[in-house]
Coordinates of C-alpha atoms in Angstrom, one line a residue:
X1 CA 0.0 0.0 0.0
X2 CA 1.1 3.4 -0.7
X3 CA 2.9 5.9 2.0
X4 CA 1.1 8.8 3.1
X5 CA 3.1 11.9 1.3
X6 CA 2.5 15.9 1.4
X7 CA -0.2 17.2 -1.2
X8 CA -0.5 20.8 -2.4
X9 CA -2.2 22.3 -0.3
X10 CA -6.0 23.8 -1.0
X11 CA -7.0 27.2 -0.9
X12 CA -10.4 26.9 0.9
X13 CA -10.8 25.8 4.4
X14 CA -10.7 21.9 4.7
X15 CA -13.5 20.6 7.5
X16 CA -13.0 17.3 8.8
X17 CA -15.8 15.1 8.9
X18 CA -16.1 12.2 11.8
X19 CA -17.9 9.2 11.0
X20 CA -20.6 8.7 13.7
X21 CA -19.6 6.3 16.3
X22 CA -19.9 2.7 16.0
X23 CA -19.3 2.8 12.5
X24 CA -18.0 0.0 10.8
X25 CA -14.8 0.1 8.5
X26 CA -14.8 -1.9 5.4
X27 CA -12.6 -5.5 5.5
X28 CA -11.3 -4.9 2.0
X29 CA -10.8 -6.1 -0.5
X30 CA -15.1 -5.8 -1.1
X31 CA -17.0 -6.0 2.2
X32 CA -18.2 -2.4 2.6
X33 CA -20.6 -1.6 5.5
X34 CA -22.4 1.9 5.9
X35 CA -21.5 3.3 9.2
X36 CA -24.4 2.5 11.7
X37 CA -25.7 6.6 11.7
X38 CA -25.9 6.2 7.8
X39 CA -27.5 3.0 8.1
X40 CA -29.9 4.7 10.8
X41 CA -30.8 7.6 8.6
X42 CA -31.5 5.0 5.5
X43 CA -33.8 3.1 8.0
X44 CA -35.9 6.2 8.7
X45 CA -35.8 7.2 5.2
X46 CA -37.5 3.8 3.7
X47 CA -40.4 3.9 6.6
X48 CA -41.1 7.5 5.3
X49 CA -41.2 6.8 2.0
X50 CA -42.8 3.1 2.5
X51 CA -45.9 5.5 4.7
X52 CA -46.1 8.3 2.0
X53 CA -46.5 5.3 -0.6
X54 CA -48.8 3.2 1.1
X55 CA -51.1 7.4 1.4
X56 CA -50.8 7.1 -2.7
X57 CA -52.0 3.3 -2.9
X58 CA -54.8 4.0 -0.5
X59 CA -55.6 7.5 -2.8
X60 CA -55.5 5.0 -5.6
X61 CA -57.9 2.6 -3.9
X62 CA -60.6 6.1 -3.4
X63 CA -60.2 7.2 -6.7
X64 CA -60.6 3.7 -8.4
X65 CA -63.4 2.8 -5.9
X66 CA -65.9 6.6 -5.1
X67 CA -64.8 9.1 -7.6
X68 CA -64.5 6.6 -10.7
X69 CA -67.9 5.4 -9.7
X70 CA -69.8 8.9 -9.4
X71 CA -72.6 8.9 -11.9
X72 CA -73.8 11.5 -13.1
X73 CA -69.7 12.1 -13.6
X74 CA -69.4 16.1 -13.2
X75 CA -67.2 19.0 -13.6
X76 CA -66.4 18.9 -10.0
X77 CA -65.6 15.1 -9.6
X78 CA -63.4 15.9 -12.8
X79 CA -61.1 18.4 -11.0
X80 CA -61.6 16.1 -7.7
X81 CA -59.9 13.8 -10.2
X82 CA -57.2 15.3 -11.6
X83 CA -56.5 16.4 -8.0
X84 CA -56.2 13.0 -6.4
X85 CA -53.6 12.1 -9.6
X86 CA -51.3 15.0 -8.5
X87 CA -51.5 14.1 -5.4
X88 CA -50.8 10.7 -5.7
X89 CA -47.9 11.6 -7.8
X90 CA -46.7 14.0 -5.0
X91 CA -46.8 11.3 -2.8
X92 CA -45.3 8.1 -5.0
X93 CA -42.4 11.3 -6.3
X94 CA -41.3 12.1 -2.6
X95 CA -41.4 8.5 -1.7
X96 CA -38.8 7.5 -4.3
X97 CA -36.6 10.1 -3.5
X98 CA -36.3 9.4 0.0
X99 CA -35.9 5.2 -1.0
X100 CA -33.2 6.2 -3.5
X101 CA -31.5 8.9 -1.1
X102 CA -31.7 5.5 1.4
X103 CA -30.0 3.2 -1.1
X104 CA -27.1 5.6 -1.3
X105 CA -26.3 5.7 2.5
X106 CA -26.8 1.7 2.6
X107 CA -26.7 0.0 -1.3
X108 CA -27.7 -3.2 -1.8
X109 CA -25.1 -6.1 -3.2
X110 CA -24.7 -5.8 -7.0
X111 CA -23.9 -9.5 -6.7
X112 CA -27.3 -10.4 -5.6
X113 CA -29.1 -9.5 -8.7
X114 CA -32.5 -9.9 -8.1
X115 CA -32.4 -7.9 -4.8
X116 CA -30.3 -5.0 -5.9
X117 CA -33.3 -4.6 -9.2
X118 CA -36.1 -4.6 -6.7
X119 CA -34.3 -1.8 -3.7
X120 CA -32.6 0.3 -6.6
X121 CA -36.0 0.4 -8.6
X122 CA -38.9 -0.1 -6.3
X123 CA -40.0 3.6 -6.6
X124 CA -41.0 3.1 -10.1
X125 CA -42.2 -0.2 -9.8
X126 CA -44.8 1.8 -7.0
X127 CA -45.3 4.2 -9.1
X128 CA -46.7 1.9 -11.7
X129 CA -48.6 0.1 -8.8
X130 CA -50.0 3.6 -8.4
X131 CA -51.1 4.9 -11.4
X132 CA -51.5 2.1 -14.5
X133 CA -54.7 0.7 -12.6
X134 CA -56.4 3.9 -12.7
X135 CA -55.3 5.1 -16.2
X136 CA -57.1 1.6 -17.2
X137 CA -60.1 2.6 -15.5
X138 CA -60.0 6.0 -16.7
X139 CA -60.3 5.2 -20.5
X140 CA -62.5 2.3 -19.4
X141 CA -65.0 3.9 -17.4
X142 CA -68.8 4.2 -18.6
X143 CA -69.7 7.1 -15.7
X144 CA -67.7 9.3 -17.9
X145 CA -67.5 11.2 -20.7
X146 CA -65.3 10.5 -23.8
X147 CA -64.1 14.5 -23.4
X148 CA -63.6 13.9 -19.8
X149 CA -61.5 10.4 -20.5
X150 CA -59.1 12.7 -22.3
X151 CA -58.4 15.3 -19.7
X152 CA -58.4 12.8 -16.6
X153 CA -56.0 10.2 -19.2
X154 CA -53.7 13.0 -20.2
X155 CA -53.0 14.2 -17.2
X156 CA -52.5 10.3 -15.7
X157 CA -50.2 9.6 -18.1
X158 CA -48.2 12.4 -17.7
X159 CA -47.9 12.7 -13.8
X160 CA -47.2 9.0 -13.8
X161 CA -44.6 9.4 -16.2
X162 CA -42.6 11.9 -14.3
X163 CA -43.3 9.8 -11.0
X164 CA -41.6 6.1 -12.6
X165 CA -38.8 8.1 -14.8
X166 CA -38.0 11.4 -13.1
X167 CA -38.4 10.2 -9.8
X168 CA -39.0 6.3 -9.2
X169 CA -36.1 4.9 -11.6
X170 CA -32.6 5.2 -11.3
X171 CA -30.5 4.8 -13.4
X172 CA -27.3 4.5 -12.2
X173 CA -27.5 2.5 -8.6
X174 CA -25.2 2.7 -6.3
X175 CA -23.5 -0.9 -4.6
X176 CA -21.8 -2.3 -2.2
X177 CA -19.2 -3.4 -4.3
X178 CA -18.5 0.2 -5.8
X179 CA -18.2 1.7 -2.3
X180 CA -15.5 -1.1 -1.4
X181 CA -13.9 -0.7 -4.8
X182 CA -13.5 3.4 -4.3
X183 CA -12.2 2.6 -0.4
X184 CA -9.8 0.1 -2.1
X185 CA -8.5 2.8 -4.7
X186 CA -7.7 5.6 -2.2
X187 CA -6.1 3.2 0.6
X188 CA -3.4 2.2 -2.3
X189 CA -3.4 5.5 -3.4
X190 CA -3.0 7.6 -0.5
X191 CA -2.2 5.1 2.3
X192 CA -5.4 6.6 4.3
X193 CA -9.2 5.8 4.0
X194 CA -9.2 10.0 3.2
X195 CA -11.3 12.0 0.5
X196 CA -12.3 15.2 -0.1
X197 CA -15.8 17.1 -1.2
X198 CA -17.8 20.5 -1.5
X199 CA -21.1 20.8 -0.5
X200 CA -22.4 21.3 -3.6
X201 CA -20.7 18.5 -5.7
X202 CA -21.9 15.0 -6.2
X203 CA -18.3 13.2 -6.1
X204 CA -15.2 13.2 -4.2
X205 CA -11.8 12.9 -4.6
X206 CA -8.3 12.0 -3.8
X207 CA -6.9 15.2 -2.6
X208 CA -7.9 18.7 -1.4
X209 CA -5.9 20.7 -4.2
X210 CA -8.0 19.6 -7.0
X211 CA -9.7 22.4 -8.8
X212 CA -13.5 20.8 -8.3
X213 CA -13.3 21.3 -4.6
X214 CA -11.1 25.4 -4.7
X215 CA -14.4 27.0 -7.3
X216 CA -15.9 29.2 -5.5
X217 CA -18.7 28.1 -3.2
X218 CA -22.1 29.1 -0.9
X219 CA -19.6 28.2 2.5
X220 CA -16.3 28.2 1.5
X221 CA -14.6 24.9 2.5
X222 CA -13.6 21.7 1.4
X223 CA -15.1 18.4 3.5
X224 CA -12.6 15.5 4.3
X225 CA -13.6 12.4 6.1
X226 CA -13.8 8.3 5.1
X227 CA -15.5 7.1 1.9
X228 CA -18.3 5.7 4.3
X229 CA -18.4 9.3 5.7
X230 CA -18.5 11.2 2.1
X231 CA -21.6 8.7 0.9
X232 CA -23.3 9.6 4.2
X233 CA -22.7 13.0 2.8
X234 CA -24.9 12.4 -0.3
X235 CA -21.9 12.4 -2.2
X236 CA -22.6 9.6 -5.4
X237 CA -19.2 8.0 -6.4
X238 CA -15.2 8.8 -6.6
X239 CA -14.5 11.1 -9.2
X240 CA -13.8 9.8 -12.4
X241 CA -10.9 11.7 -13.0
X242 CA -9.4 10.2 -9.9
X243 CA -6.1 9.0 -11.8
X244 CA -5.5 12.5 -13.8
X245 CA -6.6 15.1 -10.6
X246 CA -3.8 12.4 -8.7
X247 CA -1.1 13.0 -11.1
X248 CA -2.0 16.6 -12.3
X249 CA -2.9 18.4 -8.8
X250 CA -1.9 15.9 -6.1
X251 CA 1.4 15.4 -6.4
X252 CA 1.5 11.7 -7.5
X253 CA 3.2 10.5 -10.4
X254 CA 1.9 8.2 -13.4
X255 CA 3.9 5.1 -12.1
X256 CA 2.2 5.4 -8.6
X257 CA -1.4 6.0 -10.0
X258 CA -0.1 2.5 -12.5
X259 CA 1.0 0.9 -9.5
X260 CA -2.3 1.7 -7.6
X261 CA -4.3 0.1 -10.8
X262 CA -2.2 -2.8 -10.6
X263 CA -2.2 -3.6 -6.9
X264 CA -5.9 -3.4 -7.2
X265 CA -8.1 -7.0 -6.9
X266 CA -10.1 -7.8 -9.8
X267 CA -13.0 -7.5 -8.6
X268 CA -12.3 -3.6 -7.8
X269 CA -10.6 -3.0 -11.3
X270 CA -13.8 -3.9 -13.2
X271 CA -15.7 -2.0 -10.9
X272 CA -13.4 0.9 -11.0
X273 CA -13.7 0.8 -14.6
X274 CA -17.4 0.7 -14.6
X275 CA -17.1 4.0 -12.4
X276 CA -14.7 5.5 -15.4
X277 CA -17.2 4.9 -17.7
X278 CA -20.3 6.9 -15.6
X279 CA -22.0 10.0 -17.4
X280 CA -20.9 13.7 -16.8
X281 CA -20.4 14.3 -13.2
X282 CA -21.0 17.8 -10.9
X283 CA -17.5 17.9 -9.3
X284 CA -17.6 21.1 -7.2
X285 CA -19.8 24.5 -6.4

């Protein structure tokens, strides 16, 4: 593993970051464990969103079951409606982005395939739960009329769109196995479990000097703690410029960033490559 060795040094204020107590430290080279205040917070997050979704299946069940049914179907029972959809999609939108905000403090196993489908996209699959019943019954219903379908159906469609795509998927879930394969990378890299992040940025990285981290910002300073420490954070992944920031601004040479890369178990080298390849990040402030 790599020495510890002088960086340059930042120009914002760097603020440590303690992980809570009793949190666990990952047994490389992939057993990753959130510390037990991340894993707290993602505890509290899926019984909010697990109560704000079962409010949007039991608006489901009263819209499908006493406004569907109104005959004559009016003007007023139209807006009542359209109201219960947004609401619904309110409901089924903040749920899935508590679950997701969840899976980041305390992913699921990539390894265990049918598992890591089911946590990483169970706010769309609710979101479907929600809404395709009703859109059914919307375009199928007799108490209404064919002008009526078409304002109720549009506005279905649409809200339940935005609630299983904007909100309820995502599309690039985080694991386990990444979280060990970023703690791996900076251990060989920098001899310390050590990264670096603004408030504003969705990565970290390898060193306080980086550009990403010295923009200017809303308060001015650069976070360092643990990897467990920067996910609890909300930060998403390790930069994907880790290798160039490490040779460009931290003071590390090509042959050390090699060495890192080839010291590195398979299992973390695919992953790390599969982190390479991620779309655009938002590095800094």
């Amino acid at each position: 593993m790599a020495q510890q060795k002088k960086v340059a040094q930042p120009r914002k204020k760097v603020v440590r970051v303690e992980p809570a107590r009793g949190g666990e430290a990952a047994d490389p080279p992939l057993d990753w464990r959130p510390t037990a205040e991340a894993k707290a917070e993602a505890t509290r997050h899926r019984w909010t969103a697990v109560g704000l979704w079962v409010l949007a299946i039991a608006g489901e069940a009263f819209a499908i079951f006493w406004l569907l049914r109104q005959s004559p179907f009016t003007t007023i029972h139209l807006v009542g409606r359209i109201a219960a959809i947004l609401v619904i999609g309110v409901l089924a939108s903040i749920g899935s982005v508590l679950w997701k905000k969840a899976n980041r403090l305390d992913p699921a196993r990539r390894s265990d395939t049918l598992r890591f489908f089911v946590q990483n996209q169970l706010g769309a699959i609710i979101a479907v739960i929600a809404f395709l019943p009703r859109i059914v019954l919307i375009f199928t219903s007799r108490y209404m009329t064919g002008g009526q379908k078409a304002v109720a159906g549009v506005v279905g469609i649409v809200v339940a769109a935005l609630a299983v795509f904007a909100f309820g998927a995502d599309y690039s879930p985080p694991s386990t196995e990444q979280y060990a394969a970023e703690s791996n990378i900076v251990e060989e890299l920098t001899g310390a479990d050590e990264v670096f992040w603004t408030k504003s940025g969705s990565v970290f990285h390898v060193c306080a000097a980086v550009p990403d981290v010295n923009r200017e910002s809303a308060d001015g300073q650069i976070y360092q703690g643990t990897v467990a420490t920067a996910h609890a954070e909300g930060k998403d992944r390790l930069t994907k410029r880790w290798e160039s920031e490490a040779v460009d601004y931290c003071d590390y040479t090509q042959e050390e960033v090699d060495a890192v890369k080839a010291a590195l178990p398979d299992e973390v080298a695919e992953l790390e490559g599969e982190t390479s390849a991620a779309p655009e990040e938002t590095s800094g402030d």
